[in-house]
Tab-separated table of C-alpha atoms in Angstrom:
chain	number	residue	atom	x	y	z
A	654	MET	CA	122.624	156.584	208.609
A	655	VAL	CA	125.023	155.576	205.845
A	656	VAL	CA	128.650	156.802	206.245
A	657	ILE	CA	130.728	156.692	203.165
A	658	PRO	CA	134.587	157.181	203.055
A	659	CYS	CA	135.685	160.146	200.875
A	660	LEU	CA	138.835	161.765	199.662
A	661	LYS	CA	139.082	165.355	200.641
A	662	VAL	CA	141.065	167.507	198.278
A	663	PRO	CA	141.458	171.292	197.391
A	664	GLN	CA	138.980	172.408	194.780
A	665	ARG	CA	141.872	173.762	192.554
A	666	HIS	CA	143.357	170.309	192.194
A	667	ALA	CA	140.016	168.294	192.240
A	668	GLN	CA	140.142	167.383	188.557
A	669	LEU	CA	143.599	165.914	188.791
A	670	TYR	CA	142.545	163.765	191.637
A	671	LYS	CA	139.287	162.740	190.022
A	672	LYS	CA	141.086	161.690	186.820
A	673	TYR	CA	143.446	159.485	188.685
A	674	LEU	CA	140.719	158.054	190.921
A	675	GLN	CA	138.667	157.139	187.800
A	676	SER	CA	141.692	155.644	186.031
A	677	GLN	CA	142.254	153.317	188.947
A	678	GLY	CA	138.696	152.312	189.613
A	679	VAL	CA	138.767	153.834	193.111
A	680	LEU	CA	135.959	156.330	192.668
A	681	GLU	CA	132.632	155.101	194.201
A	682	LEU	CA	130.215	156.028	191.312
A	683	ARG	CA	126.933	155.521	193.347
A	684	TYR	CA	127.434	158.774	195.264
A	685	CYS	CA	127.902	162.391	194.283
A	686	THR	CA	131.085	164.408	194.448
A	687	GLN	CA	130.484	167.392	196.799
A	688	LYS	CA	131.904	170.974	196.871
A	689	HIS	CA	132.325	172.525	200.203
A	690	SER	CA	132.422	176.142	201.520
A	691	ASP	CA	136.034	175.806	202.793
A	692	GLY	CA	137.232	175.366	199.231
A	693	THR	CA	137.499	171.592	199.253
A	694	VAL	CA	135.916	168.797	197.330
A	695	THR	CA	135.097	165.199	198.581
A	696	PHE	CA	135.114	162.218	196.291
A	697	PRO	CA	133.476	159.143	197.467
A	698	VAL	CA	135.898	156.233	197.296
A	699	VAL	CA	135.449	152.357	197.384
A	700	ALA	CA	135.922	151.216	200.963
A	701	SER	CA	137.564	148.093	200.092
A	702	VAL	CA	140.540	150.087	198.472
A	703	LEU	CA	141.321	152.162	201.577
A	704	PRO	CA	143.852	149.758	203.233
A	705	ARG	CA	145.885	149.924	200.106
A	706	LEU	CA	145.486	153.719	199.372
A	707	ASP	CA	148.822	155.512	200.167
A	708	LEU	CA	147.857	159.164	200.621
A	709	VAL	CA	151.370	160.560	200.672
A	710	ALA	CA	152.225	158.667	197.378
A	711	LEU	CA	148.721	159.738	195.989
A	712	LYS	CA	149.402	163.468	196.570
A	713	GLY	CA	152.965	163.309	195.036
A	714	TYR	CA	151.733	161.250	192.097
A	715	VAL	CA	148.669	163.269	191.189
A	716	ALA	CA	149.016	166.983	192.242
A	717	GLN	CA	151.163	169.895	193.161
A	718	GLU	CA	153.502	170.216	196.144
A	719	ASP	CA	150.990	172.671	197.751
A	720	SER	CA	148.261	170.150	197.623
A	721	PHE	CA	146.824	167.990	200.271
A	722	CYS	CA	144.472	165.013	200.558
A	723	GLU	CA	142.781	163.092	203.515
A	724	ILE	CA	140.098	160.505	204.139
A	725	VAL	CA	136.940	161.731	205.735
A	726	ASP	CA	133.637	160.149	206.474
A	727	ILE	CA	130.573	161.812	204.933
A	728	GLN	CA	127.137	160.873	206.263
A	729	ALA	CA	124.750	159.942	203.548
A	730	PRO	CA	126.143	161.714	200.491
A	731	PRO	CA	123.513	162.297	197.735
A	732	LEU	CA	123.187	159.273	195.261
A	733	SER	CA	124.595	160.022	191.868
A	734	LYS	CA	122.337	159.388	188.855
A	735	LYS	CA	124.008	156.046	188.301
A	736	GLY	CA	123.378	155.155	191.992
A	737	LYS	CA	119.633	155.883	191.539
A	738	VAL	CA	119.320	153.498	188.647
A	739	LYS	CA	119.417	149.802	189.246
A	740	SER	CA	122.469	148.078	188.122
A	741	PHE	CA	122.509	145.591	185.162
A	742	ASN	CA	123.233	142.866	187.824
A	743	GLU	CA	120.261	143.793	189.917
A	744	ARG	CA	117.889	143.950	186.875
A	745	LEU	CA	119.254	140.552	185.667
A	746	ILE	CA	118.554	139.095	189.127
A	747	GLU	CA	115.010	140.500	189.317
A	748	THR	CA	114.254	139.144	185.743
A	749	ALA	CA	115.720	135.674	186.332
A	750	LYS	CA	113.895	135.318	189.678
A	751	SER	CA	110.539	136.408	188.154
A	752	LEU	CA	110.919	134.109	185.265
A	753	LEU	CA	111.928	131.066	187.438
A	754	VAL	CA	109.134	131.567	189.952
A	755	SER	CA	106.637	131.921	187.153
A	756	LYS	CA	107.670	128.519	185.944
A	757	GLY	CA	107.312	127.029	189.480
A	758	GLU	CA	110.901	126.816	190.247
A	759	THR	CA	112.396	127.830	193.689
A	760	TRP	CA	114.805	130.817	193.899
A	761	SER	CA	117.901	130.445	195.935
A	762	VAL	CA	121.036	132.224	197.043
A	763	ASP	CA	123.083	129.983	194.760
A	764	LEU	CA	121.105	130.979	191.754
A	765	GLU	CA	121.488	134.547	192.653
A	766	ARG	CA	125.250	134.197	192.847
A	767	ASP	CA	125.152	132.523	189.466
A	768	ILE	CA	124.088	135.794	187.798
A	769	PRO	CA	127.046	137.745	186.298
A	770	SER	CA	128.074	141.233	187.432
A	771	ARG	CA	130.756	141.699	184.706
A	772	TRP	CA	131.293	140.838	181.045
A	773	GLN	CA	132.858	141.917	177.866
A	774	CYS	CA	130.996	143.798	175.063
A	775	HIS	CA	131.914	143.248	171.502
A	776	GLY	CA	129.620	145.294	169.376
A	777	ASP	CA	126.104	143.832	169.607
A	778	MET	CA	127.378	140.788	171.503
A	779	VAL	CA	128.067	140.285	175.188
A	780	LEU	CA	130.631	137.663	176.206
A	781	PHE	CA	130.293	136.205	179.732
A	782	GLY	CA	133.122	134.435	181.594
A	783	ASP	CA	133.048	130.958	182.984
A	784	SER	CA	132.165	131.936	186.521
A	785	CYS	CA	128.409	132.436	185.829
A	786	PHE	CA	125.338	130.719	184.477
A	787	SER	CA	126.791	127.310	185.594
A	788	ASN	CA	123.334	126.047	186.792
A	789	THR	CA	121.805	123.722	184.147
A	790	ILE	CA	118.338	125.491	184.748
A	791	TRP	CA	119.493	128.424	182.481
A	792	ARG	CA	120.006	126.160	179.566
A	793	GLU	CA	116.776	124.210	180.187
A	794	ILE	CA	114.863	127.393	179.957
A	795	GLY	CA	116.910	128.378	176.791
A	796	PRO	CA	116.069	131.052	174.275
A	797	GLU	CA	113.343	132.596	176.335
A	798	PHE	CA	115.801	133.470	179.211
A	799	TRP	CA	118.680	134.495	176.863
A	800	THR	CA	116.430	136.761	174.983
A	801	MET	CA	115.415	138.624	178.242
A	802	VAL	CA	119.089	138.791	179.351
A	803	ALA	CA	120.014	140.357	175.854
A	804	GLN	CA	117.187	142.861	176.053
A	805	ILE	CA	118.442	144.102	179.515
A	806	LEU	CA	121.983	144.429	178.419
A	807	GLY	CA	120.853	146.202	175.210
A	808	VAL	CA	122.589	143.650	172.808
A	809	LYS	CA	121.353	141.143	170.192
A	810	ARG	CA	123.701	138.281	170.868
A	811	LEU	CA	125.238	136.430	173.936
A	812	ALA	CA	128.052	134.019	174.232
A	813	GLN	CA	130.083	132.445	177.157
A	814	ILE	CA	133.723	131.480	177.222
A	815	LYS	CA	134.591	128.405	179.323
A	816	LYS	CA	138.211	128.027	178.987
A	817	ILE	CA	141.161	128.434	176.671
A	818	SER	CA	142.263	125.232	174.710
A	819	GLN	CA	145.772	123.841	174.897
A	820	ASP	CA	145.877	123.436	171.117
A	821	GLY	CA	148.960	125.779	170.604
A	822	TYR	CA	146.766	128.595	169.254
A	823	ARG	CA	144.984	129.421	172.635
A	824	THR	CA	141.625	128.860	170.886
A	825	PRO	CA	138.813	129.984	173.089
A	826	ILE	CA	136.228	127.463	174.010
A	827	VAL	CA	133.061	129.592	173.409
A	828	THR	CA	129.403	128.714	173.239
A	829	VAL	CA	127.017	131.018	171.445
A	830	LEU	CA	123.879	131.356	173.731
A	831	LEU	CA	121.801	133.632	171.473
A	832	GLY	CA	122.230	134.543	167.935
A	833	ASP	CA	123.371	132.932	164.680
A	834	SER	CA	126.701	134.443	164.037
A	835	SER	CA	129.987	134.364	166.116
A	836	TYR	CA	131.708	137.173	164.137
A	837	VAL	CA	132.030	140.299	166.120
A	838	THR	CA	133.201	143.984	165.827
A	839	HIS	CA	135.174	145.618	168.595
A	840	ILE	CA	136.449	149.229	168.584
A	841	ASP	CA	139.192	150.371	170.696
A	842	ASN	CA	140.735	153.906	170.437
A	843	HIS	CA	139.227	154.395	167.026
A	844	ILE	CA	140.693	151.046	165.805
A	845	ARG	CA	138.289	148.533	164.373
A	846	TYR	CA	138.789	144.783	165.027
A	847	GLU	CA	136.605	142.081	163.414
A	848	PHE	CA	137.137	138.364	164.333
A	849	ASP	CA	135.335	135.093	165.089
A	850	ILE	CA	134.938	135.088	168.922
A	851	THR	CA	134.791	131.240	168.903
A	852	LYS	CA	138.221	131.058	167.149
A	853	CYS	CA	140.285	134.106	168.300
A	854	MET	CA	141.173	135.558	171.602
A	855	PHE	CA	140.592	139.208	172.426
A	856	SER	CA	141.940	140.421	175.756
A	857	SER	CA	140.007	143.519	176.868
A	858	GLY	CA	142.465	143.826	179.877
A	859	ASN	CA	145.225	144.811	177.586
A	860	ILE	CA	143.521	148.132	176.681
A	861	THR	CA	146.063	150.321	178.750
A	862	GLU	CA	149.025	148.800	176.948
A	863	LYS	CA	147.387	149.309	173.540
A	864	LEU	CA	146.868	152.941	174.471
A	865	ARG	CA	150.501	153.234	175.632
A	866	ILE	CA	151.689	151.807	172.326
A	867	ALA	CA	149.516	154.140	170.452
A	868	SER	CA	151.034	157.093	172.240
A	869	LEU	CA	154.544	156.206	171.064
A	870	ASP	CA	156.237	158.071	168.276
A	871	CYS	CA	157.451	155.333	165.908
A	872	ASN	CA	157.785	157.662	162.872
A	873	GLY	CA	160.432	156.247	160.521
A	874	GLU	CA	160.740	152.966	162.440
A	875	THR	CA	160.494	149.327	161.438
A	876	VAL	CA	158.557	147.308	164.075
A	877	VAL	CA	158.327	143.514	164.305
A	878	ASP	CA	155.338	142.043	166.286
A	879	LEU	CA	156.178	138.427	167.015
A	880	TYR	CA	152.968	137.531	168.412
A	881	ALA	CA	150.357	139.537	166.285
A	882	GLY	CA	147.032	137.758	166.840
A	883	ILE	CA	144.318	139.687	165.129
A	884	GLY	CA	146.435	142.895	165.431
A	885	TYR	CA	146.126	143.811	169.108
A	886	PHE	CA	149.406	145.785	168.946
A	887	THR	CA	150.124	145.734	165.289
A	888	LEU	CA	147.312	148.040	164.606
A	889	PRO	CA	148.084	150.663	167.223
A	890	TYR	CA	151.714	150.808	165.891
A	891	LEU	CA	150.442	151.566	162.336
A	892	VAL	CA	147.347	153.607	163.095
A	893	HIS	CA	148.379	155.808	165.818
A	894	ALA	CA	152.162	155.387	166.490
A	895	ASN	CA	152.769	155.914	162.828
A	896	ALA	CA	155.398	153.129	162.363
A	897	SER	CA	156.728	153.145	158.905
A	898	HIS	CA	156.350	149.350	158.566
A	899	VAL	CA	155.347	146.554	160.721
A	900	HIS	CA	156.266	142.784	160.260
A	901	ALA	CA	153.461	140.874	161.965
A	902	CYS	CA	153.999	137.250	162.870
A	903	GLU	CA	151.271	134.779	163.688
A	904	TRP	CA	150.702	131.048	163.300
A	905	ASN	CA	146.994	130.717	164.007
A	906	PRO	CA	145.226	130.525	160.590
A	907	ASP	CA	142.043	132.079	162.001
A	908	ALA	CA	143.937	134.901	163.669
A	909	ILE	CA	145.848	135.461	160.215
A	910	LYS	CA	142.497	135.704	158.352
A	911	ALA	CA	141.219	138.291	160.885
A	912	LEU	CA	144.519	140.124	160.941
A	913	HIS	CA	144.398	140.711	157.100
A	914	ARG	CA	140.892	141.815	157.327
A	915	ASN	CA	141.589	144.249	160.179
A	916	LEU	CA	144.609	145.731	158.361
A	917	GLN	CA	142.417	146.320	155.379
A	918	ILE	CA	139.414	147.990	157.264
A	919	ASN	CA	141.732	150.268	159.052
A	920	GLY	CA	143.511	151.405	155.813
A	921	VAL	CA	147.154	150.310	156.803
A	922	SER	CA	147.601	147.027	154.929
A	923	ASP	CA	150.165	148.587	152.620
A	924	ARG	CA	152.480	149.209	155.611
A	925	CYS	CA	152.338	145.786	157.049
A	926	THR	CA	153.888	142.336	156.038
A	927	VAL	CA	152.087	139.337	157.561
A	928	HIS	CA	154.323	136.273	158.169
A	929	GLN	CA	152.379	133.122	158.813
A	930	GLY	CA	153.960	130.301	160.780
A	931	ASP	CA	156.393	129.728	163.680
A	932	ASN	CA	158.209	133.031	164.318
A	933	ARG	CA	161.406	131.068	165.209
A	934	GLN	CA	161.628	130.201	161.594
A	935	LEU	CA	161.203	133.831	160.467
A	936	PRO	CA	163.747	134.546	157.655
A	937	LEU	CA	164.482	138.100	158.723
A	938	SER	CA	167.343	139.761	160.637
A	939	ASP	CA	168.975	143.113	161.291
A	940	LEU	CA	165.991	145.315	160.418
A	941	ALA	CA	164.033	146.211	163.582
A	942	ASP	CA	164.095	149.416	165.495
A	943	ARG	CA	161.480	147.906	167.878
A	944	VAL	CA	160.335	144.364	168.610
A	945	SER	CA	157.014	143.520	170.436
A	946	LEU	CA	156.931	140.343	172.465
A	947	GLY	CA	153.344	140.334	173.533
A	948	LEU	CA	152.954	136.755	174.789
A	949	ILE	CA	151.994	135.662	178.388
A	950	PRO	CA	152.680	133.922	180.630
A	951	SER	CA	156.147	134.394	179.057
A	952	SER	CA	157.634	135.380	175.711
A	953	GLU	CA	161.037	133.831	176.548
A	954	GLU	CA	160.989	131.452	173.458
A	955	GLY	CA	160.873	134.556	171.163
A	956	TRP	CA	163.914	136.335	172.842
A	957	PRO	CA	166.557	134.896	170.557
A	958	VAL	CA	164.399	135.757	167.477
A	959	ALA	CA	163.913	139.276	168.754
A	960	CYS	CA	167.778	139.666	169.334
A	961	ARG	CA	168.380	138.498	165.799
A	962	LEU	CA	165.983	141.024	164.364
A	963	LEU	CA	167.376	144.090	166.029
A	964	LYS	CA	169.393	146.403	163.729
A	965	ARG	CA	173.145	145.445	164.297
A	966	ARG	CA	174.534	148.962	163.835
A	967	THR	CA	172.041	151.071	166.007
A	968	GLY	CA	170.197	148.399	168.100
A	969	GLY	CA	166.564	149.170	169.258
A	970	ILE	CA	163.956	148.584	171.894
A	971	LEU	CA	162.383	145.187	173.004
A	972	HIS	CA	158.846	145.364	174.605
A	973	ILE	CA	158.878	142.149	176.628
A	974	HIS	CA	155.747	140.834	178.239
A	975	GLN	CA	155.789	138.404	181.255
A	976	ASN	CA	153.689	137.249	184.098
A	977	VAL	CA	155.708	137.926	187.173
A	978	THR	CA	154.844	136.424	190.484
A	979	THR	CA	155.378	138.312	193.849
A	980	PRO	CA	156.202	135.764	196.594
A	981	LEU	CA	154.107	136.030	199.646
A	982	HIS	CA	157.184	136.715	201.731
A	983	HIS	CA	159.407	138.878	199.691
A	984	GLU	CA	162.435	140.446	201.270
A	985	THR	CA	163.463	143.973	200.012
A	986	PRO	CA	166.961	143.845	198.394
A	987	GLU	CA	169.775	145.610	200.074
A	988	HIS	CA	170.747	147.561	196.978
A	989	SER	CA	167.874	148.962	194.862
A	990	SER	CA	168.510	151.927	192.517
A	991	ALA	CA	165.801	153.933	190.999
A	992	ILE	CA	164.055	152.321	187.920
A	993	ASP	CA	161.281	153.910	185.780
A	994	VAL	CA	158.499	151.637	187.026
A	995	GLU	CA	154.840	152.440	186.290
A	996	GLN	CA	154.185	153.511	189.856
A	997	SER	CA	150.871	153.887	191.666
A	998	PRO	CA	149.891	154.192	195.330
A	999	LEU	CA	147.781	151.149	194.789
A	1000	LYS	CA	150.818	148.952	193.704
A	1001	SER	CA	152.880	147.795	196.620
A	1002	GLN	CA	156.594	148.556	196.906
A	1003	ARG	CA	157.075	144.733	197.138
A	1004	ASP	CA	155.614	144.250	193.739
A	1005	MET	CA	157.817	146.992	192.158
A	1006	GLU	CA	160.955	145.430	193.628
A	1007	VAL	CA	160.122	142.011	192.292
A	1008	TRP	CA	159.402	143.484	188.775
A	1009	THR	CA	162.670	145.446	188.808
A	1010	ALA	CA	164.588	142.375	189.928
A	1011	TRP	CA	162.973	140.287	186.993
A	1012	ALA	CA	163.750	143.302	184.631
A	1013	ARG	CA	167.385	143.343	185.601
A	1014	GLU	CA	167.837	139.614	185.214
A	1015	THR	CA	166.096	139.741	181.767
A	1016	GLY	CA	168.428	142.498	180.639
A	1017	SER	CA	171.484	140.575	181.519
A	1018	ARG	CA	170.160	137.518	179.755
A	1019	ILE	CA	169.357	139.531	176.662
A	1020	CYS	CA	172.884	140.924	176.675
A	1021	THR	CA	174.258	137.371	176.678
A	1022	LEU	CA	171.916	136.301	173.724
A	1023	LEU	CA	173.019	139.375	171.792
A	1024	LEU	CA	176.657	138.580	172.253
A	1025	VAL	CA	176.107	134.951	171.131
A	1026	ILE	CA	173.997	135.809	168.124
A	1027	THR	CA	175.999	138.849	166.866
A	1028	GLY	CA	179.401	138.029	168.147
A	1029	ASP	CA	179.592	141.600	169.534
A	1030	LYS	CA	179.144	143.087	172.944
A	1031	TRP	CA	175.867	145.009	173.749
A	1032	THR	CA	174.487	147.091	176.569
A	1033	THR	CA	170.970	147.078	177.791
A	1034	ASP	CA	168.971	149.696	179.724
A	1035	ILE	CA	165.634	149.389	181.449
A	1036	ARG	CA	163.658	152.239	180.081
A	1037	HIS	CA	160.309	151.459	181.666
A	1038	ILE	CA	158.427	148.730	183.391
A	1039	GLU	CA	154.644	148.986	182.799
A	1040	HIS	CA	151.959	147.161	184.936
A	1041	VAL	CA	149.188	145.937	182.497
A	1042	LYS	CA	146.902	143.962	184.829
A	1043	THR	CA	146.817	141.682	187.702
A	1044	TYR	CA	146.495	138.218	186.067
A	1045	ALA	CA	145.956	136.259	189.377
A	1046	PRO	CA	146.554	136.659	192.910
A	1047	HIS	CA	150.249	137.733	193.312
A	1048	ILE	CA	150.680	137.412	189.531
A	1049	SER	CA	151.113	140.643	187.488
A	1050	HIS	CA	151.271	141.019	183.734
A	1051	VAL	CA	153.944	143.540	183.130
A	1052	VAL	CA	155.902	144.789	180.169
A	1053	LEU	CA	159.594	145.722	180.080
A	1054	ASP	CA	160.757	148.328	177.655
A	1055	LEU	CA	164.377	147.201	177.198
A	1056	GLU	CA	166.691	149.430	175.088
A	1057	CYS	CA	169.489	147.360	173.473
A	1058	ARG	CA	172.564	149.116	171.914
A	1059	PRO	CA	175.753	147.653	170.512
A	1060	LEU	CA	179.013	148.859	172.172
C-alpha cells in the first residue's frame, strides 16, 4: 500500500495553504487533495521537502493565528488527473526506446537517464539544457527522432543550449535541433519578448523578480536599467509599474536589436531611451529615482555608475543583484536585528543571516561611494532582500532593495 505524506490544515484556511504550497513547488500534483469529515483538508506534499519544511514558520507565514497544520500519512490517496496521465518524460522515454529498438539498438539505463525531464518553452520552440541528449546516437538518428520529440511536447522546433560563452556578451551557445529559424517569442505576465535564441540570453528563473518589479508603483519615476538585455526588467517597469521614463543600457548589439523590437511591440518605446555601449561611459547623472543593477554573479562594477545616477537632492532606490554564497559552516552573528528578508519556511535561517550580512556590508560600501562621488554624506536603508532563485548548491541569487538618501 502506497503511503503519501500530506499537510493537514483546517478547511477554512485551505486555499491560503494551497496557494503557498503551489508557489513553493511543494504540492505533490500526482495525488488528489482530500476533504475530511472533521473539517480538515489534506494536501499531498513532495516527500523530499519534508526535512526542510518548518510547520511553525509555515503556519505563521501563511494563515491566521487560530490555524494549525501538521504532517500526516495518507494511504493510497486517489491519483489526480495529472497523475493518471503519463508525464512528458515517460512518453519521451517510451518513444525513444521504441525507436532505438526498432533500429536494432540496445536500450540502456544510461540512455534513459539521457532523456530530459525539464526544459524551457519559448512559443513553439523547446530549449533543452546541457544535461541531456549527450549520447551521439540521438544526432545519428537525426530529424526522425527530433520530429517525434517535438510532436510529444506539442511544439514545432527544438534547440539545446550547451554553455554560455565568455565573449563579454554572455552569448548562449545554442544548437537548433529541429526547425529553420532561431527567432522565438516568449510571453511573461502579458509582456511579449522576441529574440534570437542563439544570440540572446533569457532567464526563465527570474520570473518571480520580474513579477515583483511589475507590482511596484513607479508612477512619476525615472528609472535606469544598467543591464537591460532584451528588456527583462525594462519592460515590466514600463508596462506594469508605470515608470515615467526608463533609460535602458546594453552593450550587446543583438540584445539592443531585440530590445528596440520589444519596446515597439509592447507599445512603450516612447517612454524609453536606449543607450548602447559600456554603461560606465554613460553620460548621465543626477536623474534617477531608481536604478536596476540586474547582473550576476555580481553587479559591483556598476555601483559607482548607479551612485552617480541617483538624484542628488532626493536620492532613490538601488536594486542590487548578487550571487551570495552561504558557507557550509556558518556561525550565527551575536547581534542580528530584524531586516525585511523575503522569508520562507523552506529558506534556512543560516541563508537569511548571510544575505543580511552581505546587504549591510553593501549598504556601507554604497554610502562610501556616494560620499566620494557627490562630496556629501548619505544614509542607506535596507528596504528588502528578495531571494530570486538557487543558482547552485549554497549559492543564492538575491536582490537588495537599498534606499539611499542624502543627509
